[in-house]
Amino acid sequence: MTFFEELRQERKQWWSRKDGQRLRASLDSLPEIESSFHVEAGRVCVGNTSNKNHKDQWLESAKNLIPWKKGPFQLFDQHIDAEWRSDLKWDRLAPHLGNIEGAQVLDIGCNNGYFLFRLAELKVAMAHGIDPVLPFAAQFELIHRASGLKNIKFDLFGMEHVDKWSEKWDMIFHMGIIYHHRSPVHQLLAIREALKPGGVAFIETIGIPGEDSSALFPPDRYARMGNVWFVPTLSCLMNWAEKAKFINIQVIADTDLTQEEQRLTPWCPPPSQSLTDGLDPLDPSKTIEGHPAPRRFMIKIEKKGGK
Ligand SMILES: C[S@@+](CC[C@H](N)C(=O)[O-])C[C@H]1O[C@@H](n2cnc3c(N)ncnc32)[C@H](O)[C@@H]1O
């Protein structure tokens, strides 16, 4: 067995844990439905609206999987309005994808796989999402089953496994991940190893304003998040990529993070927290801890060796 086959077997056992059993039961009891898939105004729509047999059971199961952090999805005629409007991030990214028909794409930390569904529409050979969080795997499975798509898949793997792939991927998405891990440059080196020569990666992150190449290393929380290590300026992010020996480093986005993009909704209700909870209510240019408020940066980078 290969490393990844063994890891897949090991991670399968997570479904036997207490929380896993609850999620499994909710998914396994779902009746078969006629699959359907399309994207409309940024919404990933699944479940055939002209054949609504079993709709109530499917919606009940989707409700059992609350909170939905990424979306939007539509299941039959029900809009699943997630905390994040991931379609807005997609709109920033999509014009820079180029022709990816037939490509092998990896999405690291894919959450429930919203971007995988958007990639499927572009006829990639395979969009493979990895994320080690079981409730997100369950959300992916529900939407995936209703979609009937064959060119996307999900595994409960993590960033720490990426360098086990060597020259495998044409494209890698690494979005909303770099600041959650303690070594930004090692992550970029792992991505470089996993990309084919000439392959490209999109690195998206929260960041702080400033012209200098520096990163905030919050002593405690950042915008109430406990697992934040380095929050770079844009110039620092580009410098990390350059030091990891990427070429053709392009800035794709440098934007404010707004409540249009991230907010609580009925599908991600309290006690989940969202953007406004992390900012100073009297001065939204600062986090609640007094650090600069997050911006969103995205860069496109290329591995040397392409034609
Ligand atoms: C801020 S979200 C970003 C989600 C998505 N990539 C996006 O841009 O909207 C961070 C994601 O990283 C996932 N994650 C947690 N631990 C991870 C790990 N070790 N490796 C990769 N992803 C991880 C979380 O489950 C979560 O879905």
PDB file of N, CA and C and ligand atoms in Angstrom, residues 70 86 89 107-111 115 130-133 136 157-160 175-177 179-181 204, ligand 1:
ATOM      1  N   LYS A  70     -18.652  27.435   4.647  1.00  0.00           N
ATOM      2  CA  LYS A  70     -18.357  27.862   3.267  1.00  0.00           C
ATOM      3  C   LYS A  70     -19.527  27.538   2.356  1.00  0.00           C
ATOM      4  N   SER A  86     -18.043  32.238  -0.372  1.00  0.00           N
ATOM      5  CA  SER A  86     -16.812  31.784  -1.041  1.00  0.00           C
ATOM      6  C   SER A  86     -16.840  32.109  -2.523  1.00  0.00           C
ATOM      7  N   LYS A  89     -14.548  35.008  -3.204  1.00  0.00           N
ATOM      8  CA  LYS A  89     -13.126  34.644  -3.344  1.00  0.00           C
ATOM      9  C   LYS A  89     -12.896  34.015  -4.727  1.00  0.00           C
ATOM     10  N   ASP A 107      -6.682  20.997  -3.581  1.00  0.00           N
ATOM     11  CA  ASP A 107      -7.126  22.108  -2.727  1.00  0.00           C
ATOM     12  C   ASP A 107      -6.825  21.733  -1.275  1.00  0.00           C
ATOM     13  N   ILE A 108      -5.823  22.402  -0.697  1.00  0.00           N
ATOM     14  CA  ILE A 108      -5.379  22.077   0.672  1.00  0.00           C
ATOM     15  C   ILE A 108      -6.246  22.850   1.668  1.00  0.00           C
ATOM     16  N   GLY A 109      -6.860  22.142   2.605  1.00  0.00           N
ATOM     17  CA  GLY A 109      -7.738  22.796   3.580  1.00  0.00           C
ATOM     18  C   GLY A 109      -9.011  23.251   2.888  1.00  0.00           C
ATOM     19  N   CYS A 110      -9.640  22.300   2.190  1.00  0.00           N
ATOM     20  CA  CYS A 110     -10.739  22.653   1.265  1.00  0.00           C
ATOM     21  C   CYS A 110     -12.069  22.874   1.975  1.00  0.00           C
ATOM     22  N   ASN A 111     -12.097  22.690   3.318  1.00  0.00           N
ATOM     23  CA  ASN A 111     -13.341  22.803   4.075  1.00  0.00           C
ATOM     24  C   ASN A 111     -14.376  21.855   3.465  1.00  0.00           C
ATOM     25  N   PHE A 115     -14.878  25.040  -3.487  1.00  0.00           N
ATOM     26  CA  PHE A 115     -14.081  25.330  -4.695  1.00  0.00           C
ATOM     27  C   PHE A 115     -13.933  24.098  -5.593  1.00  0.00           C
ATOM     28  N   ILE A 130      -8.398  18.238   0.377  1.00  0.00           N
ATOM     29  CA  ILE A 130      -7.986  17.580   1.625  1.00  0.00           C
ATOM     30  C   ILE A 130      -8.282  18.518   2.789  1.00  0.00           C
ATOM     31  N   ASP A 131      -8.812  17.947   3.847  1.00  0.00           N
ATOM     32  CA  ASP A 131      -9.118  18.720   5.060  1.00  0.00           C
ATOM     33  C   ASP A 131      -9.352  17.697   6.182  1.00  0.00           C
ATOM     34  N   PRO A 132      -8.657  17.842   7.321  1.00  0.00           N
ATOM     35  CA  PRO A 132      -8.739  16.800   8.346  1.00  0.00           C
ATOM     36  C   PRO A 132      -9.883  17.000   9.347  1.00  0.00           C
ATOM     37  N   VAL A 133     -10.973  17.617   8.939  1.00  0.00           N
ATOM     38  CA  VAL A 133     -12.064  17.898   9.884  1.00  0.00           C
ATOM     39  C   VAL A 133     -13.330  17.162   9.413  1.00  0.00           C
ATOM     40  N   PHE A 136     -16.669  18.678   8.021  1.00  0.00           N
ATOM     41  CA  PHE A 136     -16.556  19.248   6.671  1.00  0.00           C
ATOM     42  C   PHE A 136     -16.581  18.126   5.634  1.00  0.00           C
ATOM     43  N   PHE A 157      -6.989  14.312   4.780  1.00  0.00           N
ATOM     44  CA  PHE A 157      -5.559  14.528   4.934  1.00  0.00           C
ATOM     45  C   PHE A 157      -5.311  15.989   5.318  1.00  0.00           C
ATOM     46  N   GLY A 158      -4.047  16.312   5.659  1.00  0.00           N
ATOM     47  CA  GLY A 158      -3.732  17.682   6.060  1.00  0.00           C
ATOM     48  C   GLY A 158      -2.509  18.232   5.350  1.00  0.00           C
ATOM     49  N   MET A 159      -2.220  19.491   5.631  1.00  0.00           N
ATOM     50  CA  MET A 159      -1.040  20.167   5.065  1.00  0.00           C
ATOM     51  C   MET A 159       0.216  19.361   5.321  1.00  0.00           C
ATOM     52  N   GLU A 160       0.267  18.704   6.477  1.00  0.00           N
ATOM     53  CA  GLU A 160       1.473  17.973   6.890  1.00  0.00           C
ATOM     54  C   GLU A 160       1.776  16.771   5.990  1.00  0.00           C
ATOM     55  N   MET A 175      -5.483  28.169   0.490  1.00  0.00           N
ATOM     56  CA  MET A 175      -6.186  29.414   0.786  1.00  0.00           C
ATOM     57  C   MET A 175      -6.727  29.385   2.217  1.00  0.00           C
ATOM     58  N   GLY A 176      -6.382  30.434   2.969  1.00  0.00           N
ATOM     59  CA  GLY A 176      -6.817  30.512   4.362  1.00  0.00           C
ATOM     60  C   GLY A 176      -6.091  29.518   5.251  1.00  0.00           C
ATOM     61  N   ILE A 177      -4.861  29.173   4.902  1.00  0.00           N
ATOM     62  CA  ILE A 177      -4.135  28.109   5.604  1.00  0.00           C
ATOM     63  C   ILE A 177      -2.816  28.594   6.195  1.00  0.00           C
ATOM     64  N   TYR A 179      -1.413  31.040   7.709  1.00  0.00           N
ATOM     65  CA  TYR A 179      -1.270  31.644   9.053  1.00  0.00           C
ATOM     66  C   TYR A 179      -1.684  30.681  10.162  1.00  0.00           C
ATOM     67  N   HIS A 180      -2.313  29.554   9.791  1.00  0.00           N
ATOM     68  CA  HIS A 180      -2.722  28.578  10.803  1.00  0.00           C
ATOM     69  C   HIS A 180      -1.616  27.562  11.111  1.00  0.00           C
ATOM     70  N   HIS A 181      -0.481  27.675  10.415  1.00  0.00           N
ATOM     71  CA  HIS A 181       0.601  26.700  10.623  1.00  0.00           C
ATOM     72  C   HIS A 181       1.870  27.442  10.995  1.00  0.00           C
ATOM     73  N   GLU A 204      -3.571  32.188  -0.662  1.00  0.00           N
ATOM     74  CA  GLU A 204      -4.465  33.243  -0.201  1.00  0.00           C
ATOM     75  C   GLU A 204      -4.398  33.262   1.324  1.00  0.00           C
TER      76      GLU A 204
HETATM   77  C1  LIG B   1      -9.808  29.412   7.090  1.00  0.00           C
HETATM   78  S1  LIG B   1     -10.372  27.843   6.515  1.00  0.00           S
HETATM   79  C2  LIG B   1     -10.046  28.017   4.774  1.00  0.00           C
HETATM   80  C3  LIG B   1     -10.965  27.174   3.933  1.00  0.00           C
HETATM   81  C4  LIG B   1     -10.826  27.339   2.417  1.00  0.00           C
HETATM   82  N1  LIG B   1      -9.528  26.926   1.946  1.00  0.00           N
HETATM   83  C5  LIG B   1     -11.093  28.752   1.994  1.00  0.00           C
HETATM   84  O1  LIG B   1     -10.193  29.415   1.489  1.00  0.00           O
HETATM   85  O2  LIG B   1     -12.220  29.222   2.141  1.00  0.00           O
HETATM   86  C6  LIG B   1      -9.090  26.773   7.079  1.00  0.00           C
HETATM   87  C7  LIG B   1      -9.335  25.304   6.761  1.00  0.00           C
HETATM   88  O3  LIG B   1      -8.173  24.553   7.118  1.00  0.00           O
HETATM   89  C8  LIG B   1      -8.609  23.308   7.596  1.00  0.00           C
HETATM   90  N2  LIG B   1      -7.528  22.650   8.347  1.00  0.00           N
HETATM   91  C9  LIG B   1      -7.405  22.428   9.683  1.00  0.00           C
HETATM   92  N3  LIG B   1      -6.266  21.757   9.943  1.00  0.00           N
HETATM   93  C10 LIG B   1      -5.644  21.549   8.743  1.00  0.00           C
HETATM   94  C11 LIG B   1      -4.450  20.888   8.337  1.00  0.00           C
HETATM   95  N4  LIG B   1      -3.656  20.318   9.225  1.00  0.00           N
HETATM   96  N5  LIG B   1      -4.155  20.849   7.022  1.00  0.00           N
HETATM   97  C12 LIG B   1      -4.960  21.437   6.098  1.00  0.00           C
HETATM   98  N6  LIG B   1      -6.102  22.071   6.429  1.00  0.00           N
HETATM   99  C13 LIG B   1      -6.448  22.128   7.724  1.00  0.00           C
HETATM  100  C14 LIG B   1      -9.836  23.662   8.415  1.00  0.00           C
HETATM  101  O4  LIG B   1     -10.644  22.535   8.668  1.00  0.00           O
HETATM  102  C15 LIG B   1     -10.490  24.692   7.525  1.00  0.00           C
HETATM  103  O5  LIG B   1     -11.393  24.109   6.618  1.00  0.00           O
END
